[in-house]
């Protein structure tokens, strides 16, 4: 993938310093920059189906395990929190339902699932095969510049994920668009 193939939205900024994530945390698609692992350290179990992505993620106190989010190898009600930080944008639509179902299963009652992602519109630029964003993430005094881009074959927005959560037994505690990206905090009822 080269930059010329990607339609980028404006650079987005996000400050995770004060985000509330409690107890044992399952980070879905936690390879890449391993942002949640960098934020919460040893409370985090980062799973990713690609070994290379986990190996690429910065070293830290968090545990990295190769695992498919469609088939989580954890017992029911094992986690207090689950996160998907710019992961669902990479997952084919047909896998979303199963992944939400699995996350709901492994969360304790009252557990929370936090999603950060961005709206993808209908493809309107045939020469751009990918859709992406540059992101500046702040964690306390540290600033991480990164970028995420996915094949431009699906559309998604905050309402799509809100409905998927509701369908799978989550309520929404908090949700808001943040400029070009969005954030949803679900709770397992
Ligand atoms: C680019 S990362 C997202 C950013 C990452 N959370 C970070 O902190 O930088 C998306 C990851 O989701 C992973 N992924 C996609 N589908 C998956 C699935 N079904 N199960 C587990 N991981 C998956 C990909 O392998 C990829 O590493």
GROMACS .gro file of C-alpha atoms and ligand atoms in nm:
model
  216
    1UNK     CA    1   0.000   0.000   0.000
    2UNK     CA    2   0.145   0.338  -0.095
    3UNK     CA    3   0.012   0.676   0.014
    4UNK     CA    4  -0.108   0.761  -0.338
    5UNK     CA    5  -0.360   0.474  -0.314
    6UNK     CA    6  -0.509   0.605   0.009
    7UNK     CA    7  -0.772   0.873   0.059
    8UNK     CA    8  -0.679   1.030   0.392
    9UNK     CA    9  -0.911   1.238   0.606
   10UNK     CA   10  -0.758   1.525   0.804
   11UNK     CA   11  -0.513   1.428   1.078
   12UNK     CA   12  -0.703   1.348   1.398
   13UNK     CA   13  -0.591   1.404   1.757
   14UNK     CA   14  -0.696   1.202   2.056
   15UNK     CA   15  -0.595   1.227   2.420
   16UNK     CA   16  -0.631   0.896   2.604
   17UNK     CA   17  -0.461   1.010   2.925
   18UNK     CA   18  -0.776   1.021   3.137
   19UNK     CA   19  -0.984   0.753   2.972
   20UNK     CA   20  -1.137   0.521   3.232
   21UNK     CA   21  -1.047   0.155   3.171
   22UNK     CA   22  -1.085  -0.070   3.473
   23UNK     CA   23  -0.979  -0.419   3.582
   24UNK     CA   24  -0.857  -0.682   3.339
   25UNK     CA   25  -0.864  -0.550   2.984
   26UNK     CA   26  -0.895  -0.746   2.660
   27UNK     CA   27  -0.763  -0.546   2.363
   28UNK     CA   28  -0.899  -0.675   2.032
   29UNK     CA   29  -0.658  -0.634   1.740
   30UNK     CA   30  -0.395  -0.511   1.982
   31UNK     CA   31  -0.099  -0.545   1.746
   32UNK     CA   32   0.025  -0.251   1.538
   33UNK     CA   33   0.101   0.033   1.776
   34UNK     CA   34  -0.045  -0.155   2.072
   35UNK     CA   35  -0.193   0.171   2.197
   36UNK     CA   36  -0.405   0.020   2.474
   37UNK     CA   37  -0.111  -0.191   2.592
   38UNK     CA   38   0.102   0.121   2.603
   39UNK     CA   39  -0.171   0.299   2.798
   40UNK     CA   40  -0.260   0.037   3.060
   41UNK     CA   41   0.039  -0.201   3.070
   42UNK     CA   42   0.005  -0.521   3.268
   43UNK     CA   43  -0.375  -0.499   3.297
   44UNK     CA   44  -0.395  -0.566   2.922
   45UNK     CA   45  -0.416  -0.887   2.723
   46UNK     CA   46  -0.373  -0.791   2.358
   47UNK     CA   47  -0.501  -1.041   2.104
   48UNK     CA   48  -0.443  -1.028   1.732
   49UNK     CA   49  -0.483  -1.294   1.466
   50UNK     CA   50  -0.152  -1.191   1.309
   51UNK     CA   51   0.168  -1.279   1.487
   52UNK     CA   52   0.360  -1.020   1.283
   53UNK     CA   53   0.136  -0.737   1.411
   54UNK     CA   54   0.189  -0.844   1.771
   55UNK     CA   55   0.564  -0.869   1.722
   56UNK     CA   56   0.567  -0.524   1.566
   57UNK     CA   57   0.382  -0.370   1.863
   58UNK     CA   58   0.613  -0.196   2.112
   59UNK     CA   59   0.740  -0.402   2.402
   60UNK     CA   60   0.565  -0.342   2.730
   61UNK     CA   61   0.419  -0.513   3.033
   62UNK     CA   62   0.110  -0.631   2.848
   63UNK     CA   63   0.054  -0.989   2.734
   64UNK     CA   64   0.028  -1.056   2.361
   65UNK     CA   65  -0.157  -1.363   2.233
   66UNK     CA   66  -0.226  -1.479   1.878
   67UNK     CA   67  -0.601  -1.529   1.865
   68UNK     CA   68  -0.896  -1.465   1.637
   69UNK     CA   69  -1.158  -1.235   1.787
   70UNK     CA   70  -1.429  -1.449   1.620
   71UNK     CA   71  -1.327  -1.739   1.843
   72UNK     CA   72  -1.198  -1.611   2.177
   73UNK     CA   73  -1.029  -1.880   2.386
   74UNK     CA   74  -1.143  -1.738   2.719
   75UNK     CA   75  -1.413  -1.858   2.951
   76UNK     CA   76  -1.735  -1.660   2.986
   77UNK     CA   77  -1.715  -1.347   3.202
   78UNK     CA   78  -1.334  -1.328   3.219
   79UNK     CA   79  -1.282  -0.955   3.163
   80UNK     CA   80  -1.391  -0.624   3.315
   81UNK     CA   81  -1.320  -0.426   2.998
   82UNK     CA   82  -1.270  -0.484   2.626
   83UNK     CA   83  -1.131  -0.236   2.375
   84UNK     CA   84  -1.111  -0.207   1.997
   85UNK     CA   85  -0.886   0.083   1.905
   86UNK     CA   86  -0.915   0.135   1.528
   87UNK     CA   87  -0.951  -0.240   1.483
   88UNK     CA   88  -1.309  -0.285   1.360
   89UNK     CA   89  -1.233  -0.075   1.051
   90UNK     CA   90  -1.005  -0.361   0.942
   91UNK     CA   91  -1.257  -0.637   1.005
   92UNK     CA   92  -1.485  -0.749   0.720
   93UNK     CA   93  -1.850  -0.660   0.790
   94UNK     CA   94  -1.952  -1.027   0.790
   95UNK     CA   95  -1.730  -1.089   1.095
   96UNK     CA   96  -1.854  -0.801   1.310
   97UNK     CA   97  -2.158  -0.981   1.453
   98UNK     CA   98  -1.958  -1.281   1.572
   99UNK     CA   99  -1.691  -1.058   1.726
  100UNK     CA  100  -1.947  -0.851   1.918
  101UNK     CA  101  -2.108  -1.173   2.039
  102UNK     CA  102  -1.772  -1.310   2.158
  103UNK     CA  103  -1.680  -0.988   2.336
  104UNK     CA  104  -2.017  -0.985   2.510
  105UNK     CA  105  -1.963  -1.344   2.621
  106UNK     CA  106  -1.617  -1.291   2.776
  107UNK     CA  107  -1.712  -0.968   2.957
  108UNK     CA  108  -1.838  -0.980   3.313
  109UNK     CA  109  -2.187  -0.845   3.382
  110UNK     CA  110  -2.150  -0.466   3.397
  111UNK     CA  111  -1.826  -0.490   3.197
  112UNK     CA  112  -1.753  -0.226   2.936
  113UNK     CA  113  -1.654  -0.240   2.570
  114UNK     CA  114  -1.490   0.072   2.424
  115UNK     CA  115  -1.468   0.132   2.052
  116UNK     CA  116  -1.265   0.399   1.877
  117UNK     CA  117  -1.307   0.410   1.500
  118UNK     CA  118  -1.393   0.643   1.216
  119UNK     CA  119  -1.673   0.685   0.960
  120UNK     CA  120  -1.606   0.537   0.619
  121UNK     CA  121  -1.829   0.680   0.344
  122UNK     CA  122  -1.929   0.512   0.020
  123UNK     CA  123  -1.629   0.492  -0.209
  124UNK     CA  124  -1.640   0.794  -0.440
  125UNK     CA  125  -1.283   0.797  -0.566
  126UNK     CA  126  -1.219   0.494  -0.789
  127UNK     CA  127  -0.844   0.556  -0.804
  128UNK     CA  128  -0.812   0.537  -0.424
  129UNK     CA  129  -0.821   0.176  -0.312
  130UNK     CA  130  -0.782   0.250   0.061
  131UNK     CA  131  -0.938   0.491   0.311
  132UNK     CA  132  -0.745   0.607   0.613
  133UNK     CA  133  -0.636   0.858   0.868
  134UNK     CA  134  -0.330   0.990   1.041
  135UNK     CA  135  -0.367   0.999   1.415
  136UNK     CA  136  -0.184   1.176   1.695
  137UNK     CA  137  -0.240   0.992   2.019
  138UNK     CA  138  -0.149   1.148   2.352
  139UNK     CA  139  -0.086   0.928   2.654
  140UNK     CA  140   0.025   1.140   2.947
  141UNK     CA  141   0.346   1.313   2.827
  142UNK     CA  142   0.395   1.077   2.535
  143UNK     CA  143   0.274   1.158   2.183
  144UNK     CA  144   0.241   0.879   1.929
  145UNK     CA  145   0.198   0.960   1.560
  146UNK     CA  146   0.047   0.677   1.365
  147UNK     CA  147  -0.176   0.604   1.069
  148UNK     CA  148  -0.442   0.347   0.987
  149UNK     CA  149  -0.582   0.265   0.643
  150UNK     CA  150  -0.815  -0.007   0.527
  151UNK     CA  151  -0.929  -0.139   0.192
  152UNK     CA  152  -1.218   0.090   0.086
  153UNK     CA  153  -1.481  -0.177   0.039
  154UNK     CA  154  -1.725  -0.107   0.322
  155UNK     CA  155  -1.913   0.184   0.474
  156UNK     CA  156  -1.948   0.237   0.848
  157UNK     CA  157  -2.054   0.503   1.097
  158UNK     CA  158  -2.128   0.549   1.467
  159UNK     CA  159  -2.491   0.442   1.425
  160UNK     CA  160  -2.392   0.116   1.260
  161UNK     CA  161  -2.183   0.015   1.564
  162UNK     CA  162  -2.441   0.147   1.813
  163UNK     CA  163  -2.703  -0.079   1.654
  164UNK     CA  164  -2.467  -0.376   1.646
  165UNK     CA  165  -2.399  -0.328   2.017
  166UNK     CA  166  -2.770  -0.307   2.101
  167UNK     CA  167  -2.841  -0.619   1.896
  168UNK     CA  168  -2.580  -0.806   2.103
  169UNK     CA  169  -2.709  -0.703   2.445
  170UNK     CA  170  -2.501  -0.392   2.515
  171UNK     CA  171  -2.631  -0.058   2.630
  172UNK     CA  172  -2.454   0.264   2.539
  173UNK     CA  173  -2.304   0.452   2.833
  174UNK     CA  174  -2.132   0.722   2.630
  175UNK     CA  175  -2.083   0.796   2.263
  176UNK     CA  176  -1.969   1.089   2.064
  177UNK     CA  177  -1.817   1.184   1.735
  178UNK     CA  178  -1.477   1.353   1.782
  179UNK     CA  179  -1.426   1.550   1.463
  180UNK     CA  180  -1.348   1.282   1.206
  181UNK     CA  181  -1.348   0.987   1.443
  182UNK     CA  182  -1.591   0.839   1.695
  183UNK     CA  183  -1.594   0.676   2.034
  184UNK     CA  184  -1.855   0.448   2.195
  185UNK     CA  185  -1.855   0.306   2.548
  186UNK     CA  186  -2.088   0.004   2.575
  187UNK     CA  187  -2.191  -0.180   2.890
  188UNK     CA  188  -2.294  -0.544   2.918
  189UNK     CA  189  -2.628  -0.542   3.102
  190LIG     C1  190  -0.396  -0.194   1.270
  190LIG     S1  191  -0.455  -0.275   1.406
  190LIG     C2  192  -0.550  -0.158   1.488
  190LIG     C3  193  -0.468  -0.065   1.569
  190LIG     C4  194  -0.417  -0.122   1.698
  190LIG     N1  195  -0.528  -0.151   1.788
  190LIG     C5  196  -0.320  -0.024   1.761
  190LIG     O1  197  -0.327   0.000   1.883
  190LIG     O2  198  -0.235   0.031   1.689
  190LIG     C6  199  -0.585  -0.381   1.349
  190LIG     C7  200  -0.551  -0.521   1.385
  190LIG     O3  201  -0.669  -0.599   1.386
  190LIG     C8  202  -0.628  -0.730   1.358
  190LIG     N2  203  -0.744  -0.811   1.328
  190LIG     C9  204  -0.824  -0.803   1.219
  190LIG     N3  205  -0.921  -0.899   1.228
  190LIG    C10  206  -0.899  -0.966   1.343
  190LIG    C11  207  -0.964  -1.075   1.407
  190LIG     N4  208  -1.069  -1.136   1.352
  190LIG     N5  209  -0.914  -1.118   1.525
  190LIG    C12  210  -0.807  -1.060   1.580
  190LIG     N6  211  -0.741  -0.957   1.526
  190LIG    C13  212  -0.787  -0.911   1.409
  190LIG    C14  213  -0.530  -0.712   1.244
  190LIG     O4  214  -0.444  -0.823   1.233
  190LIG    C15  215  -0.456  -0.586   1.285
  190LIG     O5  216  -0.335  -0.610   1.349
   0.00000   0.00000   0.00000
